Tab-separated table of C-alpha atoms and ligand atoms in Angstrom:
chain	number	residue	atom	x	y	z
A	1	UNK	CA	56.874	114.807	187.945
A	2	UNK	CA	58.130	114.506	191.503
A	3	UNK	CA	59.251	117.612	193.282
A	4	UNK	CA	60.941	115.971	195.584
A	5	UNK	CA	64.171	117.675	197.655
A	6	UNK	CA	65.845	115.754	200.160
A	7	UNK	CA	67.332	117.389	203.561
A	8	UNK	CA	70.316	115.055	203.495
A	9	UNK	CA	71.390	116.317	200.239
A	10	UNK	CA	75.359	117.434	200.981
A	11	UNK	CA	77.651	117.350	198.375
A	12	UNK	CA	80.700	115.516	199.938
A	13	UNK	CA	79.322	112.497	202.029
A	14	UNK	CA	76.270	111.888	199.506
A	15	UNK	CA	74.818	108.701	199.407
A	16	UNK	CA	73.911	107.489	196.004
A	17	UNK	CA	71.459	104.039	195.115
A	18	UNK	CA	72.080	102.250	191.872
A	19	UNK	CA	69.588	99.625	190.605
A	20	UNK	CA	70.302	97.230	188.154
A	21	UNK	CA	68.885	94.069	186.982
A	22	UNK	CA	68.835	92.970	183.200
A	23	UNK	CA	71.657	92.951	180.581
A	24	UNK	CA	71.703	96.194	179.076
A	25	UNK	CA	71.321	97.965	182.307
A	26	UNK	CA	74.782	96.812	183.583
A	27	UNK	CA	76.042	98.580	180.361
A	28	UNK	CA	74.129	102.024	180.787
A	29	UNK	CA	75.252	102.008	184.638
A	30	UNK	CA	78.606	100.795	184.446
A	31	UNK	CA	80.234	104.378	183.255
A	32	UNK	CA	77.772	106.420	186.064
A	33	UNK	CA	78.660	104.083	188.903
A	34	UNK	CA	82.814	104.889	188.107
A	35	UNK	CA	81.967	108.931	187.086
A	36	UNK	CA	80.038	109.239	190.345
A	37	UNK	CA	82.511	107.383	192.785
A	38	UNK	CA	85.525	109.121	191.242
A	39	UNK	CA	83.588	112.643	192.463
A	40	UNK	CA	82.188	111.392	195.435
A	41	UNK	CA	84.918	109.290	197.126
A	42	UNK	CA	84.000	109.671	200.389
A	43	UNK	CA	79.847	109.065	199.551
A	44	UNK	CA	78.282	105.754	199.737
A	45	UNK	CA	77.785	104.000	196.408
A	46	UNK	CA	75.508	101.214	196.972
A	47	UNK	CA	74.544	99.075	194.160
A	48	UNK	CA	71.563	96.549	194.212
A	49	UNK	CA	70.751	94.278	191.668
A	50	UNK	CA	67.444	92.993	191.613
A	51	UNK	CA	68.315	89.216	189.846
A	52	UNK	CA	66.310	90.050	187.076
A	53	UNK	CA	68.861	88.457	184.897
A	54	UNK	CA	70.991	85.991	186.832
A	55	UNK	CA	72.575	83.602	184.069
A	56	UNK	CA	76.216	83.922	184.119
A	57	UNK	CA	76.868	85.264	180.368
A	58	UNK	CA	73.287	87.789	180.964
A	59	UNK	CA	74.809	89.042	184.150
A	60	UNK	CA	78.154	88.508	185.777
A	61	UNK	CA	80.252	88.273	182.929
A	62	UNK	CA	79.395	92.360	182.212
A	63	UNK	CA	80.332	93.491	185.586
A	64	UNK	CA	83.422	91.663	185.170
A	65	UNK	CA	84.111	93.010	181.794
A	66	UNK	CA	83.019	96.731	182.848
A	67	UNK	CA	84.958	96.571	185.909
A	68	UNK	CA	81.956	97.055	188.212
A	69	UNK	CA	82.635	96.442	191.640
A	70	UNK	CA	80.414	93.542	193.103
A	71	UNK	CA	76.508	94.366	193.918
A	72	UNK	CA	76.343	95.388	198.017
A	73	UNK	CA	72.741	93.714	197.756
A	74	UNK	CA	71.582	90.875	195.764
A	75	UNK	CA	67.492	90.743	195.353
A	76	UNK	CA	67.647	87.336	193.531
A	77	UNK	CA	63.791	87.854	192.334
A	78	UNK	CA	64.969	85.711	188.858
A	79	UNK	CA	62.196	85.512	186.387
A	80	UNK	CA	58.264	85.427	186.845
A	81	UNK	CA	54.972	87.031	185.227
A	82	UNK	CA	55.455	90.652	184.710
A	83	UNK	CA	53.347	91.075	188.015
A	84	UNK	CA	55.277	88.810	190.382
A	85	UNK	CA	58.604	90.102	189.131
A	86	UNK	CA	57.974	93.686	189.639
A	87	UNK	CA	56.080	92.773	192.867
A	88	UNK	CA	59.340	90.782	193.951
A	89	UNK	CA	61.233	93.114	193.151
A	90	UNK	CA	59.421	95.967	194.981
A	91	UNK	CA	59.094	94.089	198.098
A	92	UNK	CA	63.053	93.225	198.410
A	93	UNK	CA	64.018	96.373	197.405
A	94	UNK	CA	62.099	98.077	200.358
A	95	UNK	CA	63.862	97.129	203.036
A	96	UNK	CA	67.252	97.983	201.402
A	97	UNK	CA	66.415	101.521	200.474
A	98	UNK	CA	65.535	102.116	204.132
A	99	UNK	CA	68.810	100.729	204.819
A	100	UNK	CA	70.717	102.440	202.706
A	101	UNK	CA	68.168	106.018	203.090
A	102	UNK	CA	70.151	107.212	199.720
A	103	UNK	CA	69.935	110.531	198.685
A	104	UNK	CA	69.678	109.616	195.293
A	105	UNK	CA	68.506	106.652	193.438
A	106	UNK	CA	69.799	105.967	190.381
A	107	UNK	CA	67.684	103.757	187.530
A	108	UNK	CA	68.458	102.773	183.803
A	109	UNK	CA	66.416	101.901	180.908
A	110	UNK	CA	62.961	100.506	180.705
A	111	UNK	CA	63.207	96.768	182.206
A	112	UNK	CA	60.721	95.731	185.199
A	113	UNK	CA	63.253	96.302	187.681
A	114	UNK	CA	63.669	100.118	186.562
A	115	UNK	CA	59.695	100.629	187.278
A	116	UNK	CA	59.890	98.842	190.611
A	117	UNK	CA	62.844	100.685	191.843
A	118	UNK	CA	61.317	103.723	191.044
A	119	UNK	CA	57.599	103.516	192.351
A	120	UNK	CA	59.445	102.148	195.793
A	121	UNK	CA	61.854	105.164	195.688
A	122	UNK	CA	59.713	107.647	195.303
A	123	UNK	CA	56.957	106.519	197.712
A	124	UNK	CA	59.701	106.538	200.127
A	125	UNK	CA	60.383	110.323	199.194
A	126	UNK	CA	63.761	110.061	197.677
A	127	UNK	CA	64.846	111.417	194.550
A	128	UNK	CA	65.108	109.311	191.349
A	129	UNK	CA	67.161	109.903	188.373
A	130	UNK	CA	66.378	108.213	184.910
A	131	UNK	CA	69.318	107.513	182.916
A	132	UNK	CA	68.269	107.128	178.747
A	133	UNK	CA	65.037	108.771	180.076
A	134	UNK	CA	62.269	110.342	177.177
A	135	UNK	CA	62.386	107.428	174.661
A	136	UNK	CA	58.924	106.389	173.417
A	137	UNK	CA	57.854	103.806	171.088
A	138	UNK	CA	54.332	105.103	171.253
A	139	UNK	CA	53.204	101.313	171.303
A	140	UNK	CA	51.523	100.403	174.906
A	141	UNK	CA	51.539	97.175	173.956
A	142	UNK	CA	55.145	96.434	174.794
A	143	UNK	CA	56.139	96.226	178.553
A	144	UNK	CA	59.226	98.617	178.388
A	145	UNK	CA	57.080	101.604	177.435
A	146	UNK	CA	55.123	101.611	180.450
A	147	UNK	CA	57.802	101.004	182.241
A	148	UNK	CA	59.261	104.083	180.826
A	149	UNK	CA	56.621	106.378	181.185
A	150	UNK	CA	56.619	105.532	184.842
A	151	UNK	CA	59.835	105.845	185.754
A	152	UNK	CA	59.825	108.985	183.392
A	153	UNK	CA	56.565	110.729	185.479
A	154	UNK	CA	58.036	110.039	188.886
A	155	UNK	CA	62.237	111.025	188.314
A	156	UNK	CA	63.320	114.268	189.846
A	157	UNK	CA	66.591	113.726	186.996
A	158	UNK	CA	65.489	113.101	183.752
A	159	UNK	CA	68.734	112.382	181.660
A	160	UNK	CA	68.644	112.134	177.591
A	161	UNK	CA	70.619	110.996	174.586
A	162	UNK	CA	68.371	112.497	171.933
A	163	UNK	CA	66.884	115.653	170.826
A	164	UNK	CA	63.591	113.658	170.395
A	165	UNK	CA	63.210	112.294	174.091
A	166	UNK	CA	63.825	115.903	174.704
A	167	UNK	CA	60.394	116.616	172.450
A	168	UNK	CA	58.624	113.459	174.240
A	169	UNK	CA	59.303	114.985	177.396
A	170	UNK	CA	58.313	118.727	176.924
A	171	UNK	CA	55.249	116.911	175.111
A	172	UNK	CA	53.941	115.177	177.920
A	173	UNK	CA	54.407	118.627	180.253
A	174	UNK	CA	57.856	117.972	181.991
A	175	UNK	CA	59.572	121.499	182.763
A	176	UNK	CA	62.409	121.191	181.197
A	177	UNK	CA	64.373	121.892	183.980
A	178	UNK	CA	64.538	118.448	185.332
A	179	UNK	CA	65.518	117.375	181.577
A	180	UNK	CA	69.127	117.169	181.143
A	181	UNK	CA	70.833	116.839	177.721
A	182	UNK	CA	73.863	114.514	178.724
A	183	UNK	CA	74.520	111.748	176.063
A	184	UNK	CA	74.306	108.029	175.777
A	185	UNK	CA	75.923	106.059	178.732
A	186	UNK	CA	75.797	102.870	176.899
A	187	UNK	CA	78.354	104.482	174.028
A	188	UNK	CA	80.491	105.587	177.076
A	189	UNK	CA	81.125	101.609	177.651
A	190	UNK	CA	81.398	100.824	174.261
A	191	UNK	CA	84.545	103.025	173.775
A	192	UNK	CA	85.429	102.589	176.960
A	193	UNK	CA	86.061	99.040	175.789
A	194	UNK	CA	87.239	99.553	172.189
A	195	UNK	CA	90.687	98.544	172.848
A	196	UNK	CA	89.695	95.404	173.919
A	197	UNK	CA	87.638	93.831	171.528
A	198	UNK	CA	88.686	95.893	167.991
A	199	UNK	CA	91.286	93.412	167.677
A	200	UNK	CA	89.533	90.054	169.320
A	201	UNK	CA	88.468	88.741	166.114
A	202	UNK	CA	85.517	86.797	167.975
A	203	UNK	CA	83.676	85.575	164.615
A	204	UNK	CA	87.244	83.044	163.985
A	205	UNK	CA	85.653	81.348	166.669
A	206	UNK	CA	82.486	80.440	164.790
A	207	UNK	CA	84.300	79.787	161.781
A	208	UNK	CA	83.238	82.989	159.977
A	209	UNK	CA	85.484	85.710	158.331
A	210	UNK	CA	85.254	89.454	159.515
A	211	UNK	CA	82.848	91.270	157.380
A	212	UNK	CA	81.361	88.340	155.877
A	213	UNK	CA	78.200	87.599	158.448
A	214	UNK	CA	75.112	88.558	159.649
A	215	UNK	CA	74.716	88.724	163.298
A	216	UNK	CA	71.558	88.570	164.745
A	217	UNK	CA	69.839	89.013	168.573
A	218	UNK	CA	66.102	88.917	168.826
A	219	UNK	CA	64.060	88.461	171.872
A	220	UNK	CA	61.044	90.785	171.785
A	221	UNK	CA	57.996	88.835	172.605
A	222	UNK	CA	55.837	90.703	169.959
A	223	UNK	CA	58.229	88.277	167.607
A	224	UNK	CA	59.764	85.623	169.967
A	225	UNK	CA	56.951	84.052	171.945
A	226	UNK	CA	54.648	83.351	168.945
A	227	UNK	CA	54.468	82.068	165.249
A	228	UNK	CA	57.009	84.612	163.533
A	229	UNK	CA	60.008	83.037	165.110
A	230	UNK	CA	59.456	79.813	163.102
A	231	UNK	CA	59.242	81.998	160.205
A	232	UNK	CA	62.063	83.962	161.110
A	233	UNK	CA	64.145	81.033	161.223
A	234	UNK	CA	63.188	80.427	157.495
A	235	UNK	CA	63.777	83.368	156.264
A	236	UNK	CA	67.345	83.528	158.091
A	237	UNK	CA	68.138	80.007	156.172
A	238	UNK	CA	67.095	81.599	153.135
A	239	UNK	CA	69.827	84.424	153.567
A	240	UNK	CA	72.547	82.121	154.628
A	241	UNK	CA	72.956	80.717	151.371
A	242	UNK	CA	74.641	83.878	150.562
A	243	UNK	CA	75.573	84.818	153.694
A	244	UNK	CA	76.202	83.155	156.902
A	245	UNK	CA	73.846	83.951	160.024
A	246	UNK	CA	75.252	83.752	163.491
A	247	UNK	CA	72.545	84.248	166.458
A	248	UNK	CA	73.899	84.246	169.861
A	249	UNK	CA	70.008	83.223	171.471
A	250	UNK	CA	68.676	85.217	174.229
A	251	UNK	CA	67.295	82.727	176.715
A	252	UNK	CA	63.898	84.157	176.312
A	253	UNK	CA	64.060	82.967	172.677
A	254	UNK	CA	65.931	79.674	173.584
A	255	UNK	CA	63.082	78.063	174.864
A	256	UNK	CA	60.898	78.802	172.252
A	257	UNK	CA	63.485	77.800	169.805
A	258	UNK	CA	63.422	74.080	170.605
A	259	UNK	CA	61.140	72.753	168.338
A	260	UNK	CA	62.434	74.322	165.345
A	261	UNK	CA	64.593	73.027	162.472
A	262	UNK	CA	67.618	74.292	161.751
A	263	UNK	CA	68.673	75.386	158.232
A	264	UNK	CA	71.879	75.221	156.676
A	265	UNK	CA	74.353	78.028	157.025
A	266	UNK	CA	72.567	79.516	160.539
A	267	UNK	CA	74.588	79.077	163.740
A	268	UNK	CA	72.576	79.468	167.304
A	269	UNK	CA	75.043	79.928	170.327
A	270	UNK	CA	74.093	80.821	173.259
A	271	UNK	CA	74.442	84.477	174.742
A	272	UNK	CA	77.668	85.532	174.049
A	273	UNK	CA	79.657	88.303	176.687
A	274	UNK	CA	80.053	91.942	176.229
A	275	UNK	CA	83.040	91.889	174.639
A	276	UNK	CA	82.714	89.421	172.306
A	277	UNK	CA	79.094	90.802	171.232
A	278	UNK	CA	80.950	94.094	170.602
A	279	UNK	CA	83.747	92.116	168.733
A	280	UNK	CA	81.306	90.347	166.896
A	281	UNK	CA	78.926	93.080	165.840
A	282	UNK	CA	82.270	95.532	164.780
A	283	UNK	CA	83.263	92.902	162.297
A	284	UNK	CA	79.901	92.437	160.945
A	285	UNK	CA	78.244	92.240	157.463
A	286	UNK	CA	75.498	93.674	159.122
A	287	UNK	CA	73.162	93.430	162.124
A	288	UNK	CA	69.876	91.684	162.306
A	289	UNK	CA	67.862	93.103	165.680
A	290	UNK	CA	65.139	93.696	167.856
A	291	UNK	CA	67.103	95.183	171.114
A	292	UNK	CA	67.241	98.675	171.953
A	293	UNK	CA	71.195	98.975	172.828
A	294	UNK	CA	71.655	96.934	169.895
A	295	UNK	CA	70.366	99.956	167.463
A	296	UNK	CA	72.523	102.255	169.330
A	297	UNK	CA	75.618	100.615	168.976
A	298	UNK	CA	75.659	99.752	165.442
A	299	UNK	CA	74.811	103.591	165.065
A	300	UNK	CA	78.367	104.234	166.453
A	301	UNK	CA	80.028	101.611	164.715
A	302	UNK	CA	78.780	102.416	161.667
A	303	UNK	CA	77.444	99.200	160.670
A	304	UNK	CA	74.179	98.383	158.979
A	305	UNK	CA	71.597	97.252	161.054
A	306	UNK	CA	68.240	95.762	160.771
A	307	UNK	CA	65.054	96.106	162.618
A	308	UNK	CA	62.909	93.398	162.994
A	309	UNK	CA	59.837	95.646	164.770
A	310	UNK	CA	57.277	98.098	163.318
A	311	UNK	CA	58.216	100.588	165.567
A	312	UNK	CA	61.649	101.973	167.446
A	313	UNK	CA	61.622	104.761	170.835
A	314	UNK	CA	65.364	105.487	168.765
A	315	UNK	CA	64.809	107.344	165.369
A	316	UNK	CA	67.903	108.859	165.531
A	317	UNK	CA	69.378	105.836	164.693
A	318	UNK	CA	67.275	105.614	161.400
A	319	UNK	CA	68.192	109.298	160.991
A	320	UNK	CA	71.770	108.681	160.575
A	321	UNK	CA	71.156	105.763	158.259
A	322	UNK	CA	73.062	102.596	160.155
A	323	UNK	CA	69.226	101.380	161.184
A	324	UNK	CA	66.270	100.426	158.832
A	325	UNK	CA	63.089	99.367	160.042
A	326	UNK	CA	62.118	96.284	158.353
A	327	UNK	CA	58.884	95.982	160.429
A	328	UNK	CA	57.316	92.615	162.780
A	329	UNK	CA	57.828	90.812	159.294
A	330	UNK	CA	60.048	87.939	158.894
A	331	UNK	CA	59.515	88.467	155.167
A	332	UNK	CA	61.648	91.348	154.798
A	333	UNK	CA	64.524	89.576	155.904
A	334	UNK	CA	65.311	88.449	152.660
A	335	UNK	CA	65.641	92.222	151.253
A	336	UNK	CA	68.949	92.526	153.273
A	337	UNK	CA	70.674	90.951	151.057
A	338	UNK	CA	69.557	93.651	148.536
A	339	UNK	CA	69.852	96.791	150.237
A	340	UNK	CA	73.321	95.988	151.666
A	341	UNK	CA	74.357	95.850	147.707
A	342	UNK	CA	73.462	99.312	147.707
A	343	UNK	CA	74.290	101.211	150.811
A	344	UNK	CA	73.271	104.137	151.809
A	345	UNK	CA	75.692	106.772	153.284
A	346	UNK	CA	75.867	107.168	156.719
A	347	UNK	CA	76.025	110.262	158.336
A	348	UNK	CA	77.647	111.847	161.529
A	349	UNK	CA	76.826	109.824	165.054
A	350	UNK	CA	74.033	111.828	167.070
A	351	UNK	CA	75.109	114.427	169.250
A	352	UNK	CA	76.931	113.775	172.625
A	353	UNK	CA	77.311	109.984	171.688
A	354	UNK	CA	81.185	110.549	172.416
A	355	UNK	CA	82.077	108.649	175.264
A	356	UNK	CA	81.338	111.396	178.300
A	357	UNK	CA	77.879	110.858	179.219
A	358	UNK	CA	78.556	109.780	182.555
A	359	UNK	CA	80.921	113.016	183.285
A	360	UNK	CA	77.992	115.434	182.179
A	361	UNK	CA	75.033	113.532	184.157
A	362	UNK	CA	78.449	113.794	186.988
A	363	UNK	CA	78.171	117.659	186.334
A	364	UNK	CA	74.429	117.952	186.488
A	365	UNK	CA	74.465	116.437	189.878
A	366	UNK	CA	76.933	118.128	191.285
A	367	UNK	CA	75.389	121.580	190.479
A	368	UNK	CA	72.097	120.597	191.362
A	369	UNK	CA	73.836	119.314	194.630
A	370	UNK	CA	75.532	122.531	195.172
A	371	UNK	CA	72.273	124.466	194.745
A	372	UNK	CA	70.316	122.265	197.197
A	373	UNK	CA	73.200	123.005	199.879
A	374	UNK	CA	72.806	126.806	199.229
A	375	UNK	CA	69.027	126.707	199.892
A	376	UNK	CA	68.850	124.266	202.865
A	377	UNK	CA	72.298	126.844	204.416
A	378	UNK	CA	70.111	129.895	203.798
A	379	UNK	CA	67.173	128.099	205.266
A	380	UNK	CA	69.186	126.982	208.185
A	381	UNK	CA	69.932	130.724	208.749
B	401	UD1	C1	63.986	91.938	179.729
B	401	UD1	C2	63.294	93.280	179.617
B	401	UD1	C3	63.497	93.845	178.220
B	401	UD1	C4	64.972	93.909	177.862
B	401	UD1	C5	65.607	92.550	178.064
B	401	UD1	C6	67.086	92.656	177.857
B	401	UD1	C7	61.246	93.586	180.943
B	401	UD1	C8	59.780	93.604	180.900
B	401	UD1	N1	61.864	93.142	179.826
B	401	UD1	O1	63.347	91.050	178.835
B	401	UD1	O2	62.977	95.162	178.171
B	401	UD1	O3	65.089	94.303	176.535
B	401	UD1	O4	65.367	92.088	179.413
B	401	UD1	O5	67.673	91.425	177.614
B	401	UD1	O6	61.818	93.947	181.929
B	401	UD1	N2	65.891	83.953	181.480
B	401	UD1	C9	66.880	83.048	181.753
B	401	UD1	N3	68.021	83.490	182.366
B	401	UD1	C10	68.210	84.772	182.732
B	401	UD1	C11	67.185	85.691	182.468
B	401	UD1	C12	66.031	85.274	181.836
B	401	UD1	O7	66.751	81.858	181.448
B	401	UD1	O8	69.281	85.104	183.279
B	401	UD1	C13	64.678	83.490	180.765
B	401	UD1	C14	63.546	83.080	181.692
B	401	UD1	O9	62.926	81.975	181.140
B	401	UD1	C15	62.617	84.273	181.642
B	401	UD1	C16	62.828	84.832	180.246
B	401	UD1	O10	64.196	84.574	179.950
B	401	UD1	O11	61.286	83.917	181.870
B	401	UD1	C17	62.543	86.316	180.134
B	401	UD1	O12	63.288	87.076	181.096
B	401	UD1	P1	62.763	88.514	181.618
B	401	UD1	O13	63.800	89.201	182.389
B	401	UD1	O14	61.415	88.356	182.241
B	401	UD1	O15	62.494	89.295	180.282
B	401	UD1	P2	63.436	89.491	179.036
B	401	UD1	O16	62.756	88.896	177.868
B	401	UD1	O17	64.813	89.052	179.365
B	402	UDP	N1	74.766	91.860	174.176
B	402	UDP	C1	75.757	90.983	174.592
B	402	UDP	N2	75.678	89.668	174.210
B	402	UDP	C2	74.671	89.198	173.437
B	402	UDP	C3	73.662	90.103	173.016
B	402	UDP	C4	73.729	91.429	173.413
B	402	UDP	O1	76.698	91.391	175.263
B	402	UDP	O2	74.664	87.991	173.144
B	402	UDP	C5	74.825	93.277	174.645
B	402	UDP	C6	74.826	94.324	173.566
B	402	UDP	O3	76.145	94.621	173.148
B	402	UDP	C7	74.169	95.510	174.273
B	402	UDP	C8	73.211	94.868	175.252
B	402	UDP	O4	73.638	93.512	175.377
B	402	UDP	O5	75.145	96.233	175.007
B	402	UDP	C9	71.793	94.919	174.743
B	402	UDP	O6	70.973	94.164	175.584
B	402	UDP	P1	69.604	93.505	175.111
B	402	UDP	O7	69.568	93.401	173.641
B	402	UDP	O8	69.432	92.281	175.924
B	402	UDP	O9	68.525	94.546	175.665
B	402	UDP	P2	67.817	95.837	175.030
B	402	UDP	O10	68.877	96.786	174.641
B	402	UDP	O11	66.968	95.383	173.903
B	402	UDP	O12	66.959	96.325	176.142
């Protein structure tokens, strides 16, 4: 855990880093970039986003829809081996931060960019704040929980959405003063949006009726860079003879998709926007996954979703009984069918998955801003 303070810290003229890069980080930021430059008008909000993602409909299309105000540096690192991306990323990212000598840099999620930001950050002795910080899958094997756990060790703000990243935390010796309770950011966008897509009626588009689908997003490469995708496939066919499949394709899974035959009654498209997705997954049967936001979400819509992993860093959402893990097994796919004939009851969204994240991680700034100017103007004296 970094103790690091930072003598420029002054409440009114702060100057405040965002990093973003890949899809769902555009989502978790979008509410903390408005919160923060509503409080801080006369600070410097500078947002960098490391290229990470760079396709239109992975990237532009959700700062458009969220209203984000265009990035003041582009990295444009686009994709590479884990190593080259994060090493890309680290040396663009250098420069900037020197630049821009922030006196807080802000991170989301788990993605390559997040670690990159934060090892450069922090070697460069500014703060870092993790937002969606404490989530563990307890499986090394996939990228995002190292990248976690890194950007977790080294952030001076660690911000939660769940009692259990409050446990991971305090587990792996954080004082729990740097762990702040605050809500999910990424639920703060989806109701932010909620009057524009509850009435869209996206799934028209495809042909399909409202309640009468199953959506589907996978691109994990524990199940999209090998063997079980082929299956997968199958095993989707095998639903859509009762009901239809729709499966907007990551372009991580596109590629590996090519070779494989189509059955009858599954659509592919390719990513589909923020809104529509939202559109799309609020009018759905139910929810085939392997994305992290896409658990979450379904959580607060209330719709049943389906996890195509052995493992998920977000019980809570099998807690409240919208998520069941089906395991890395494209044989369960069939049960759907049977378990959404008998639903289980669903019961009250988590706690602080309301819609005001982003004014409580606002609040725990501010303080913690406040205090910092109190210490340095009785060190001063
Ligand atoms: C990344 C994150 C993952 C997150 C996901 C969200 C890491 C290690 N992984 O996975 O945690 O869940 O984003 O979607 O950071 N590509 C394009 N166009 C794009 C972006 C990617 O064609 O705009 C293709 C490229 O062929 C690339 C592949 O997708 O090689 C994978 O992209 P990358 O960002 O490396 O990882 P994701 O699988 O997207
Ligand atoms: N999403 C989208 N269009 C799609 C698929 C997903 O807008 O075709 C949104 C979804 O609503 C959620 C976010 O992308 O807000 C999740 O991103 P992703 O699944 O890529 O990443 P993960 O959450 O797994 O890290």
């Amino acid at each position: 855990m970094s103790q690091t303070t930072h003598s420029r810290y002054s409440a009114c003229a702060m100057r405040i880093v965002y990093v973003v890069g890949a899809r769902p980080n555009f989502v978790k930021m979008a509410p903390v970039i408005s919160e923060l430059r509503r409080r801080i008008p006369h600070g410097r909000h500078a947002l960098i986003h490391t290229g990470q993602h760079y396709d239109r409909l992975m990237s532009d299309i959700f700062l458009e829809e969220l209203g984000v105000p265009a990035p003041d540096h582009m990295l444009g690192v686009g994709s590479a081996s884990h190593a080259v991306q994060t090493a890309r990323v680290m040396e663009r990212i250098e420069p900037v931060l020197e630049e821009e000598h922030p006196d807080l840099v802000i991170v989301p999620g788990d993605v390559n960019s997040t670690l990159a930001a934060t090892l450069v950050a922090v070697k460069l002795g500014m703060p870092v704040a993790h937002v969606e910080s404490g989530l563990r899958s307890f499986d090394r094997t996939m990228p995002e929980e190292i990248n976690r756990i890194v950007a977790d060790e080294f952030s001076e703000h660690l911000f939660v959405h769940s009692e259990e990243a409050i446990e991971n935390l305090k587990a792996e010796g954080v004082a729990g003063e740097h762990i702040h309770f605050v809500g999910n950011t990424m639920i703060d966008s989806l109701m932010a949006m909620e009057p524009r897509f509850r009435d869209l009626n996206v799934a028209e588009r495809y042909g399909l009726q409202a309640g009468d689908y199953l959506l589907v997003t996978l691109h994990r490469p524990a199940l999209v860079d090998g063997p079980l995708l082929p299956d997968t496939i199958e095993a989707l066919g095998r639903v859509a003879s009762e009901l239809p499949v729709l499966f907007p394709v990551h372009p991580r899974t596109r590629k590996m998709l090519s070779t494989v035959e189509l059955p009858a009654g599954v659509q592919l498209t390719d990513p589909v926007g923020y809104l529509d997705f939202l559109s799309l997954e609020t009018d759905a049967r139910a929810v085939l996954t392997d994305s992290g936001g896409v658990q979450e979400e379904t959580t607060h819509l209330g719709i049943p979703c389906f996890t195509l992993r052995d493992n998920t860093e977000r019980p809570v959402t099998v807690r409240v009984g919208t998520n069941t893990l089906l395991g890395l097994n494209p044989d369960r796919i069939e049960e759907i069918l049977r378990i959404l004939d008998h639903p289980s009851v669903a019961s009250e969204p988590p706690g602080l998955w309301d819609g005001s994240a982003a004014g409580r991680i606002g609040d725990v700034l501010e303080s913690s801003t406040e205090r910092l100017s109190v210490e340095h103007s009785l060190i001063a004296r």
